[in-house]
Coordinates of C-alpha atoms in Angstrom, one line a residue:
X1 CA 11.7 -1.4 8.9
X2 CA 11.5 1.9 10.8
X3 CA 13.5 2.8 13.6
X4 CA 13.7 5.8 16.2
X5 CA 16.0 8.3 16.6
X6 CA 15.6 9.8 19.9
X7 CA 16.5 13.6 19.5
X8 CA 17.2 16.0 22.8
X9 CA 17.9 18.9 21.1
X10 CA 19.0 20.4 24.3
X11 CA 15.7 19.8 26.2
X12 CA 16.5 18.8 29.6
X13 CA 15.2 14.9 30.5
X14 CA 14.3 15.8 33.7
X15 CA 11.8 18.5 32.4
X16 CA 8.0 17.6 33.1
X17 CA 6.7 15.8 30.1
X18 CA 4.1 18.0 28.7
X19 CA 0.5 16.0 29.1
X20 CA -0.4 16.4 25.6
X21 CA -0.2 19.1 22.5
X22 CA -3.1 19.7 20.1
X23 CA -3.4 17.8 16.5
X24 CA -4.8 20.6 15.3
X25 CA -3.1 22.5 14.4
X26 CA 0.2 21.5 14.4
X27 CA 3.6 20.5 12.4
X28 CA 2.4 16.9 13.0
X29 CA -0.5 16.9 11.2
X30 CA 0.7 18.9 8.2
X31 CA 3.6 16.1 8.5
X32 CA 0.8 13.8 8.1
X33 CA -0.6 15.8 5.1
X34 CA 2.3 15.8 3.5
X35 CA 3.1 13.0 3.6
X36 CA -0.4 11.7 2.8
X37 CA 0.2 13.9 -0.6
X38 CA 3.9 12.1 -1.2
X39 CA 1.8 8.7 -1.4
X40 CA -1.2 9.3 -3.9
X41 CA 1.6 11.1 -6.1
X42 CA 3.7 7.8 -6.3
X43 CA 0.6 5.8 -6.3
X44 CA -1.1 7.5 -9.0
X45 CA 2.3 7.8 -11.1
X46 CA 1.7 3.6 -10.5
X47 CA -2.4 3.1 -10.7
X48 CA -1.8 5.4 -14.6
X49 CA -0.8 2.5 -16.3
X50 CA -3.8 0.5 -16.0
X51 CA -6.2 2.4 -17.7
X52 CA -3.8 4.3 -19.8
X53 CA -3.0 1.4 -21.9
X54 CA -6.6 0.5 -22.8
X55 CA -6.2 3.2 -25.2
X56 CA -2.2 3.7 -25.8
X57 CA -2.5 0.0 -27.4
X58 CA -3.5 -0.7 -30.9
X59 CA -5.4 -3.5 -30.3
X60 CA -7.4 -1.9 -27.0
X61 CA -8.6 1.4 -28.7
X62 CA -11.9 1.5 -30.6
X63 CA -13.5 4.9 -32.6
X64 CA -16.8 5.6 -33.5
X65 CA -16.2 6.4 -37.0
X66 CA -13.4 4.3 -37.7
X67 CA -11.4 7.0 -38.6
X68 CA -7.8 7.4 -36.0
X69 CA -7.9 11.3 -35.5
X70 CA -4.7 13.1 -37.5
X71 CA -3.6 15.2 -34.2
X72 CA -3.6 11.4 -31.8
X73 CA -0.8 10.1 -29.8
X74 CA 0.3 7.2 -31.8
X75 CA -0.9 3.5 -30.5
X76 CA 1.5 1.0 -30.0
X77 CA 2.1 -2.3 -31.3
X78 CA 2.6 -4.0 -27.9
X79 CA 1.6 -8.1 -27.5
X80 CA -0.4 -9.3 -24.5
X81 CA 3.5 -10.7 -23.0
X82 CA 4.9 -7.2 -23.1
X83 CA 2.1 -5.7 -21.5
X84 CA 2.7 -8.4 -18.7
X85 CA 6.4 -7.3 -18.6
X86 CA 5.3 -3.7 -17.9
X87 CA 3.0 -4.5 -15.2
X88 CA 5.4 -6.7 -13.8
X89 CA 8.1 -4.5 -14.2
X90 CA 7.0 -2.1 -11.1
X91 CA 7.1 -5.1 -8.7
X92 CA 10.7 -5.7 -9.9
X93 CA 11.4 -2.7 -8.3
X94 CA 9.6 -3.0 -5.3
X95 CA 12.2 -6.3 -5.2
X96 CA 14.9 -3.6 -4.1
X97 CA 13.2 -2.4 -0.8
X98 CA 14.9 -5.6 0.9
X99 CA 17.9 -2.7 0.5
X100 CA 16.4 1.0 0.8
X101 CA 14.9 -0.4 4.1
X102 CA 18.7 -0.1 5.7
X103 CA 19.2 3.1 3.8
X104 CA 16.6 4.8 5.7
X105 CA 18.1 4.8 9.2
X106 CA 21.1 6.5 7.8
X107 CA 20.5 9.0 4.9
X108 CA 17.5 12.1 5.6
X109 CA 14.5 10.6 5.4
X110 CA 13.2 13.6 3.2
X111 CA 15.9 13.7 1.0
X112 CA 15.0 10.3 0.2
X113 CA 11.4 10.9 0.3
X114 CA 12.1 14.1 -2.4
X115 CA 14.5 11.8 -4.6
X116 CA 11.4 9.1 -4.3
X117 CA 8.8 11.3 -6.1
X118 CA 11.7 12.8 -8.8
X119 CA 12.4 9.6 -10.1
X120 CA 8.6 8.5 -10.3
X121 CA 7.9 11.8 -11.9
X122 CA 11.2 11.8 -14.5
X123 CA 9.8 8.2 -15.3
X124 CA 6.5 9.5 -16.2
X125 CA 7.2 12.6 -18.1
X126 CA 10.0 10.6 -20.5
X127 CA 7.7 7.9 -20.7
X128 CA 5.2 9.1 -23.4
X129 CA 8.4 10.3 -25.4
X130 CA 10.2 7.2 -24.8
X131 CA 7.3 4.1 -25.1
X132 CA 6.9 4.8 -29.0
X133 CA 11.0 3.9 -29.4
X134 CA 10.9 0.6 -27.8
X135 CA 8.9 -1.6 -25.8
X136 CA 12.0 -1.9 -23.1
X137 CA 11.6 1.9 -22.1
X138 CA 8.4 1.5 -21.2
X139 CA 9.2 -1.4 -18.7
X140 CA 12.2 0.6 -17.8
X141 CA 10.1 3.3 -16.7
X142 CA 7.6 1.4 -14.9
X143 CA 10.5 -0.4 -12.9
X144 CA 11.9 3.4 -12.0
X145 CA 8.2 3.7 -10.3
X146 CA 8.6 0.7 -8.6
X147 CA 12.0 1.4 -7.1
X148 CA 10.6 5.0 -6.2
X149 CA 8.2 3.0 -4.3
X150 CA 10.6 1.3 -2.3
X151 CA 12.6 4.4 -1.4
X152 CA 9.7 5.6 0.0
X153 CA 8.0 3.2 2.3
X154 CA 11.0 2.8 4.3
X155 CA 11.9 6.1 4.2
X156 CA 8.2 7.6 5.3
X157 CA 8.4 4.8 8.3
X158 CA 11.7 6.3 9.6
X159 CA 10.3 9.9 9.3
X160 CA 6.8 9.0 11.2
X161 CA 8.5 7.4 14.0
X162 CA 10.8 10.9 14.5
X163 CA 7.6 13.2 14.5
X164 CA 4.6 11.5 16.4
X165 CA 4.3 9.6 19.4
X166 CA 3.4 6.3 19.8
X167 CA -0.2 7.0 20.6
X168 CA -0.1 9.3 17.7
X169 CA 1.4 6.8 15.4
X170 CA -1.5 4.9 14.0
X171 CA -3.4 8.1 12.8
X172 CA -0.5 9.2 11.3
X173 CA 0.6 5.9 9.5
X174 CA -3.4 5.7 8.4
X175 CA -3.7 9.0 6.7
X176 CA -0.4 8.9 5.4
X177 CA -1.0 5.7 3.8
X178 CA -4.3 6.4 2.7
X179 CA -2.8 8.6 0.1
X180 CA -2.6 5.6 -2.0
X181 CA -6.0 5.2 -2.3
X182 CA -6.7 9.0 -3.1
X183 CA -4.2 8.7 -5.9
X184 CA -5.9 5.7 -7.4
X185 CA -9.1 7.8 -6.7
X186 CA -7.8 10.8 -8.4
X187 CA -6.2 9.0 -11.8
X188 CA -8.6 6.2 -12.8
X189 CA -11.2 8.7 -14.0
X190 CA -9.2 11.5 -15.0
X191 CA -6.9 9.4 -16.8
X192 CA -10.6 7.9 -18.4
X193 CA -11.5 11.8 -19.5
X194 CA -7.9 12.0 -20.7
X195 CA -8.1 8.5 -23.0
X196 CA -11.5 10.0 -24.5
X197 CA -9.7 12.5 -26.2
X198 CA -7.1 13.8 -28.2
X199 CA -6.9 17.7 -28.0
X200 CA -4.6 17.4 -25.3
X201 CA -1.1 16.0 -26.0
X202 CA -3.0 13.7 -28.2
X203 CA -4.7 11.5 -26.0
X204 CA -2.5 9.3 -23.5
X205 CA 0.4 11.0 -23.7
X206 CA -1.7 13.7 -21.4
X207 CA -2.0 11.0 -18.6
X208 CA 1.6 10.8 -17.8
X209 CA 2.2 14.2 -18.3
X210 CA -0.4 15.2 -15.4
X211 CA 0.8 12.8 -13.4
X212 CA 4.7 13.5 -13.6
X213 CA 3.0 17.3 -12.5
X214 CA 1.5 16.4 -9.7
X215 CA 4.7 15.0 -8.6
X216 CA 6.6 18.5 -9.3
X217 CA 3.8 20.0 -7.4
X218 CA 4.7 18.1 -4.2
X219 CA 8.2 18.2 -4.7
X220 CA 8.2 22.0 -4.4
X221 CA 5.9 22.0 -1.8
X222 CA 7.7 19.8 0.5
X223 CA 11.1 21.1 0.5
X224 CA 9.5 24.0 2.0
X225 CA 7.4 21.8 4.6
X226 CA 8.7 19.2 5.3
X227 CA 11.8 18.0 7.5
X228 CA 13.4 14.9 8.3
X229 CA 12.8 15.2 12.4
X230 CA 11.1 18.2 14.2
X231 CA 14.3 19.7 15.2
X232 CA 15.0 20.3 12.1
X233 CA 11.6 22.3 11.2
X234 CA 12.0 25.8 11.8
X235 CA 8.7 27.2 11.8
X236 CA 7.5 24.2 15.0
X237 CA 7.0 25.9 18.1
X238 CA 9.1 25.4 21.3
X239 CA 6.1 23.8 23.0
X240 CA 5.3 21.5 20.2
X241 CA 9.2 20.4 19.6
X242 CA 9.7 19.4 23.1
X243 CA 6.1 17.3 23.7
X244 CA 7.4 15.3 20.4
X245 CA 10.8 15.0 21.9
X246 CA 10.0 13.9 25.1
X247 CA 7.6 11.7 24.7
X248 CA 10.4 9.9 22.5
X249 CA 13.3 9.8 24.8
X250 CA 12.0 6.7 26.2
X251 CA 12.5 4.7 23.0
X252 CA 15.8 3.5 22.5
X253 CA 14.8 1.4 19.6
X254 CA 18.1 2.4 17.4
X255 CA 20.5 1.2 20.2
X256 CA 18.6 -1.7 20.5
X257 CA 18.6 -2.3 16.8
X258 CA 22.5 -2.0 16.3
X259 CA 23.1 -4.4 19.0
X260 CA 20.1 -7.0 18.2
X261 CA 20.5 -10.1 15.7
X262 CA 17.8 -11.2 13.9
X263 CA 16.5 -14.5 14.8
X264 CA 16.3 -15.8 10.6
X265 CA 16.5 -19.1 11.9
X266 CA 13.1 -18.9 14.0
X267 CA 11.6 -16.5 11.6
X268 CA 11.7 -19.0 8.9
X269 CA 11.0 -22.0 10.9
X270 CA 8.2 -20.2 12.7
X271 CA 4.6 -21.2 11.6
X272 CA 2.7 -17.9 12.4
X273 CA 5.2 -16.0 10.2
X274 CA 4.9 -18.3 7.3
X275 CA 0.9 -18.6 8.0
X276 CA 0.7 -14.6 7.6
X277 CA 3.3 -14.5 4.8
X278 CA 1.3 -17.0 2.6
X279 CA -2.6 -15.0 3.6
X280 CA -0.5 -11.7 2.8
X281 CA -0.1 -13.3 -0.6
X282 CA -3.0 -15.1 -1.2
X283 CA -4.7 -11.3 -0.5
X284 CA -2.6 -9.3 -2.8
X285 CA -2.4 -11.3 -5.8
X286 CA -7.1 -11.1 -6.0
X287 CA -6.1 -7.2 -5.4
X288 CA -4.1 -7.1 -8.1
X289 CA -6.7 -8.3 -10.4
X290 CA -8.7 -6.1 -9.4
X291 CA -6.4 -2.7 -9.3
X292 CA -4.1 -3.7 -12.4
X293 CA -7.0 -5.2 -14.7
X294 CA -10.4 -3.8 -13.9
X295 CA -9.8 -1.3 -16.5
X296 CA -9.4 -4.1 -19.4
X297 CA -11.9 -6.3 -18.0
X298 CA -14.2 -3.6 -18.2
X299 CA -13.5 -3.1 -21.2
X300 CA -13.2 -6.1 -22.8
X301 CA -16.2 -8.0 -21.3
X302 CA -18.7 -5.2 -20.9
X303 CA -17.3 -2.9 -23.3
X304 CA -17.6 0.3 -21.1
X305 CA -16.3 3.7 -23.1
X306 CA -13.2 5.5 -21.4
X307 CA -15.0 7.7 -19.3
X308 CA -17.5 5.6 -18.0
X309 CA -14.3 3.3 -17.5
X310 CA -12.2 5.4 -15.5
X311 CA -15.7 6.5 -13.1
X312 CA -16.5 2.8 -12.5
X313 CA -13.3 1.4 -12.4
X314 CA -12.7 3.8 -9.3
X315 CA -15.5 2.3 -7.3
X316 CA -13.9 -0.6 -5.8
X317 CA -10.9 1.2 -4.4
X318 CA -13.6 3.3 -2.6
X319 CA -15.3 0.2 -1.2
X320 CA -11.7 -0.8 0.0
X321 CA -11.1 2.7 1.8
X322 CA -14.2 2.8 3.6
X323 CA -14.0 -1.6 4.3
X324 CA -10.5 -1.1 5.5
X325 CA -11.3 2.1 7.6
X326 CA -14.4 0.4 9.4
X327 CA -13.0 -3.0 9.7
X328 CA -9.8 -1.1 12.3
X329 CA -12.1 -0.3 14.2
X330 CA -14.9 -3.1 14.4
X331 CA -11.7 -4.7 15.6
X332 CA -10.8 -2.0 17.8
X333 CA -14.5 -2.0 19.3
X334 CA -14.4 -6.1 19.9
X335 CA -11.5 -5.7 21.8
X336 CA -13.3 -3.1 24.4
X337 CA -16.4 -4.2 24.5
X338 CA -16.6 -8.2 24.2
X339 CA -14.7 -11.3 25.6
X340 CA -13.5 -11.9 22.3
X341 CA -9.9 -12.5 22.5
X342 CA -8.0 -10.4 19.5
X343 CA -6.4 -13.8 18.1
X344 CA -9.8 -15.0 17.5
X345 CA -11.0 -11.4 16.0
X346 CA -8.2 -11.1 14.0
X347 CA -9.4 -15.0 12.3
X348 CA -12.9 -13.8 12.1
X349 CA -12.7 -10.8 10.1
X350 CA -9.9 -12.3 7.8
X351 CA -12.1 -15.3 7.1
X352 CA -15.1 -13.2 6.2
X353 CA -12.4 -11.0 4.1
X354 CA -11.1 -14.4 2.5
X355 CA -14.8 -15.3 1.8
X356 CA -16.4 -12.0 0.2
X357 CA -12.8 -11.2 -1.8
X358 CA -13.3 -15.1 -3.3
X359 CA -17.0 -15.3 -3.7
X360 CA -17.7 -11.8 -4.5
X361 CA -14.7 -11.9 -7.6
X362 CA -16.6 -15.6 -8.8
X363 CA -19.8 -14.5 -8.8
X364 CA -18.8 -11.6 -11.6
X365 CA -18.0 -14.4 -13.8
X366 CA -21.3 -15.4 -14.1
X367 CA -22.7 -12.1 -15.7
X368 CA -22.5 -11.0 -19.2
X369 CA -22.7 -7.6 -20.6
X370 CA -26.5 -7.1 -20.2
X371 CA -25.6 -7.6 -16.1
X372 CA -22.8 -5.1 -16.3
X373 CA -24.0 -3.0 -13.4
X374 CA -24.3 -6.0 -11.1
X375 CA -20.6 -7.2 -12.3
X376 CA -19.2 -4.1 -11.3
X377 CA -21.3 -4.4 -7.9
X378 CA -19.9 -7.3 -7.2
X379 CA -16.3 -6.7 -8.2
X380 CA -16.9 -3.5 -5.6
X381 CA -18.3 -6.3 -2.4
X382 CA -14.9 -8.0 -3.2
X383 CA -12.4 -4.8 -2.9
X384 CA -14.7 -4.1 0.5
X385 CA -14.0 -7.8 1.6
X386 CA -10.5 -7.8 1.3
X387 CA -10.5 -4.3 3.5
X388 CA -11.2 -7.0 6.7
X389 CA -7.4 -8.0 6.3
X390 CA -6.5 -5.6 7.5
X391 CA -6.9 -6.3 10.7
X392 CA -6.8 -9.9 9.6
X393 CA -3.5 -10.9 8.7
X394 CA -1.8 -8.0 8.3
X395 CA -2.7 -7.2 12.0
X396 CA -0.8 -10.4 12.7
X397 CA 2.2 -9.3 10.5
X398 CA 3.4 -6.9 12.6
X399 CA 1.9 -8.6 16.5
X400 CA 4.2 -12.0 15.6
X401 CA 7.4 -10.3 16.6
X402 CA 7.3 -6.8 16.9
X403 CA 10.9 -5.9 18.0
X404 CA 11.8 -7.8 14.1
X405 CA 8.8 -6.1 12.7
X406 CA 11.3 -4.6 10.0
X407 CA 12.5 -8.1 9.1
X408 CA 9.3 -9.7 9.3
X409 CA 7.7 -7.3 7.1
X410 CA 10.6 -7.1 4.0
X411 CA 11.1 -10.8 4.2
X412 CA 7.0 -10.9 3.7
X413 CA 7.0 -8.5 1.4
X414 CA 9.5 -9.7 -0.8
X415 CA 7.4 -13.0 -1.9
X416 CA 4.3 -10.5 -2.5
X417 CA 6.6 -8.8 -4.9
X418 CA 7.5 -11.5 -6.7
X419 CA 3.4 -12.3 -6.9
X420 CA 3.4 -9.1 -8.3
X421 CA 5.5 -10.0 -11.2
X422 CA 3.9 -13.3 -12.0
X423 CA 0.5 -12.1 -11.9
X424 CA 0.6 -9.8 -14.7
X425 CA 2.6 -12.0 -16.6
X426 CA -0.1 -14.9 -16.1
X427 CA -2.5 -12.5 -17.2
X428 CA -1.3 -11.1 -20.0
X429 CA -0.5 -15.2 -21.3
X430 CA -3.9 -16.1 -20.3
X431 CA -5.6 -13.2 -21.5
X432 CA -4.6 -13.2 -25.6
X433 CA -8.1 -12.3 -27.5
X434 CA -9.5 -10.6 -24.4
X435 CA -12.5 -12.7 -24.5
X436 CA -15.1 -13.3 -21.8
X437 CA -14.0 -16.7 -21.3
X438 CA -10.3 -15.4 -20.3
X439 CA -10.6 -13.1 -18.0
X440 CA -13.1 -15.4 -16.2
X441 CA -10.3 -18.0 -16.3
X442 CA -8.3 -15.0 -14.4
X443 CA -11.1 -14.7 -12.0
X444 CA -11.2 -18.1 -11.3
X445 CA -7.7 -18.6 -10.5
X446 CA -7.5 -15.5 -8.2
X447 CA -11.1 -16.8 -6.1
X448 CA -9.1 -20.3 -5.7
X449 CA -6.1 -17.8 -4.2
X450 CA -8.3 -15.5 -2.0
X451 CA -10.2 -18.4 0.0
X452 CA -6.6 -20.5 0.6
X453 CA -6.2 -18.2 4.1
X454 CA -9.1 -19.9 5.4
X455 CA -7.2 -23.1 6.2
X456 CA -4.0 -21.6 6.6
X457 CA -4.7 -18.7 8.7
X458 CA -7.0 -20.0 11.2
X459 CA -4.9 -23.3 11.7
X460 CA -1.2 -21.6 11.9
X461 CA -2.0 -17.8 12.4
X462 CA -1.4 -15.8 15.2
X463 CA -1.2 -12.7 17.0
X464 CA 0.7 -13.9 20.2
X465 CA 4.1 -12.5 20.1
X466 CA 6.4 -15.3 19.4
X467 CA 8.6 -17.1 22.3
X468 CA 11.8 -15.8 20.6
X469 CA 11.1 -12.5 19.6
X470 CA 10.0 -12.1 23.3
X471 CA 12.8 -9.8 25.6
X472 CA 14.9 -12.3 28.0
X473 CA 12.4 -10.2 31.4
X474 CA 9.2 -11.3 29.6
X475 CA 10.7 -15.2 29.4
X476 CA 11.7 -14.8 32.8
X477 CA 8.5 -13.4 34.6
X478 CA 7.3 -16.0 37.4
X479 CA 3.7 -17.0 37.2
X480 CA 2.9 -14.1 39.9
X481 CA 4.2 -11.9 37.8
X482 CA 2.5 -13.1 34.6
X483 CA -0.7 -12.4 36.6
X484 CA 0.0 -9.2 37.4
X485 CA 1.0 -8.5 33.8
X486 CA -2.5 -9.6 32.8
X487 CA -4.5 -7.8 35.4
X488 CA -2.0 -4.7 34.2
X489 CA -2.8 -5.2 30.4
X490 CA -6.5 -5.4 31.0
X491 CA -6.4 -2.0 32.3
X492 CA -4.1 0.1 30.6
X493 CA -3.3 -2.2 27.1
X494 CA -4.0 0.3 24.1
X495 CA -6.1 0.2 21.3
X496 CA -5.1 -2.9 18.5
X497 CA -2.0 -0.8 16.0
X498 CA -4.4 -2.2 13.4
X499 CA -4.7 0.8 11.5
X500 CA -0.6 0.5 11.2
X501 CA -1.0 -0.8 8.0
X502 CA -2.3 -0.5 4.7

């Protein structure tokens, strides 16, 4: 969904493009920080709610001496459906980046970014004063978090492609992502100190209230950082502002864009979209599980206090950072160094990501409390399984056609939206006494999911560019030229753009 916007800014074209301008330091990489710091705000004002309700509900709470201390946050009365609502109720948003994802090639990309985080933060601050009212602004609130989501993905991808190169863009789109993981990192065991106690804002309350503060935090800080293009950034140097522009000028992406149709027809008839779309699914609804739930199956089946809840429950999203990070570039490294061709890698590493997520999460099942250590072992061998999808079939998300990339990518992400609203309802149904035999029922239904790809991936998956997303030159080449092209691209092709995504 991101686009560029070449900027000349009265640099002359003709002038010498500069070799190269350090990272460090630089207006890029503090763009990069920043924008790193914009996604673990929204993603911890999202990650909160999953271990903030194990002790904000009635039923979820327990005290050692029975007694419900006098200066507590009240507990709510909320069944297993409405739980599933809220949960669901975040992915609901997300449903609206179909239209922010236009919005972001016309409006500043940091004003959007900046109204992004205030509406995650508003939603979270009101939230502890509104939840006790009624059950609705509670799902209200978590839906504001989901649309703040989807201001910001699109927004953040219009922004990167202004500021860095395209041999900078993959570092830049990796650290800035990996924000998400850092906020999840940050708020699973604070917000497990926070649930243990009630000095502060009474308990949970004190969870929402941080988090809506860390969003203030950035919001201050980046209208005093950041810009929407480098032009715009006053304190960039000369020599820094015309490497960035330069080595732009060459992308004509928006004029290409405004006169280009997208090919719906092909994209929906095509196999390797709808192979990459289902394995896209298939590995976010086991994530969810495990990010939305591990709290309350913790809880529930190995009956694990707050604190040690929040410390454990963080484990597998570090599994998934450090998975995700060495699978790029295992990838990256087969590519350079064997015969392998990357359509086969690419089916390798997501079938052994299929495998371990789908094994890993079935083998949990089998342990009881007294095994609680090994469960949570296990749950962590999954979360570092599913890191090989990334440059499984998410690599192949955005290789199938990328001049539609933008169209590929809301069309996919649109169905794992709606997974994401499903799920948690599903769970909450299945889930009513919170018994071992429930959330096992969970964990069966989500290994079934995570080992689907297998078939579907390696049969209709691909990470050929399609025939019709291809330019009218590349259909045209001879089969002289289509050697040359291939004795070209095994000399100068870059490194896989698997670390593009997240």
């Amino acid at each position: 969904m991101s686009s560029v916007h070449p900027i000349s800014d009265g640099i002359p074209t003709t002038q010498q493009r500069p070799i190269s301008y350090r990272w460090f330091p630089s207006w890029r990489f503090m763009t990069s920080i920043m924008l790193c710091f914009c996604f673990g705000c929204v993603h911890l004002m999202n990650s909160n709610m999953g271990m903030a309700i194990v002790c904000m509900v009635n039923s979820s709470v327990t005290y050692d001496n029975e007694t419900y201390p006098e200066n507590a946050a009240p507990l709510l009365d909320w069944s297993s459906d409405e739980q599933g609502y809220i949960f669901s109720a975040f992915n609901a948003g997300l449903l609206v980046m179909l239209v922010t994802g236009g919005m972001a090639d016309k409006f500043n990309a940091k004003y959007m970014i900046l109204v992004s985080v205030a509406i995650a933060s508003l939603a979270n601050l009101t939230l502890p004063y509104m939840a006790p009212i009624s059950v609705y602004w509670a799902i209200f609130s978590r839906f504001l978090v989901g649309f703040a989501d989807a201001l910001l993905q699109p927004a953040m991808n219009s922004l990167i492609t202004r500021w860095f190169p395209t041999s900078e863009r993959s570092y830049a789109l990796g650290l800035a992502t990996g924000g998400r993981q850092i906020g999840t990192l940050i708020i699973i065991p604070a917000a497990g100190a926070l649930c243990s106690q009630t000095d502060i804002f009474g308990g949970w309350p004190s969870i929402f209230y941080l988090s809506g503060f860390i969003g203030i935090i950035f919001i201050f800080s980046y209208i005093f950082l950041g810009a929407d293009k480098p032009s715009k950034q006053s304190c960039i140097t000369d020599n820094e502002l015309k490497f960035i522009t330069i080595s732009n000028q060459s992308e004509d992406v928006g004029q290409k864009r405004t006169n280009r149709t997208v090919p719906w027809k092909n994209i929906l008839s095509s196999g390797a979209v709808w192979a990459s779309v289902i394995s896209l699914v298939c590995h976010e609804f086991p994530l969810m599980t495990l990010i939305m739930f591990l709290p309350s199956y913790l809880h529930d089946v190995h009956h694990y206090h707050s604190t040690e809840n929040g410390i454990l429950s963080a484990l597998p999203t570090v599994s998934l950072w450090f998975a995700k990070i060495g699978s790029s570039y295992l990838n990256t490294w087969l590519q350079k160094n064997t015969t392998w061709k990357k359509d086969t890698i690419c089916k390798v590493l997501n079938s052994i990501g299929s495998i371990g997520l789908g094994v890993f999460l079935l083998a949990a099942t089998f342990l009881d409390k007294s095994h609680a250590w090994m469960a949570v072992l296990f749950l962590c061998l999954s979360m570092a399984s599913a890191g090989l999808h990334t440059p499984g079939c998410q690599l192949a998300l955005v290789s199938v056609a990328p001049a539609y990339s933008g169209a590929v990518t809301g069309f996919t992400f649109f169905f794992v939206a709606v997974s994401g609203i499903i799920h948690p309802i599903l769970t909450k149904m299945i889930v009513k006494n919170r018994t071992a035999a429930e959330w096992n029922l969970v964990f069966y239904i989500s290994t079934v999911i995570a080992i689907f790809p297998i078939v579907i991936f390696n049969v209709w998956g691909s990470t050929e560019v399609q025939w019709w997303a291809k330019s009218k030159a590349s259909l045209q080449q001879t089969p002289n030229n289509k050697k040359m092209s291939k004795d070209s691209k095994s000399s100068s092709a870059p490194p896989s753009a698997v670390n593009d995504m997240v």
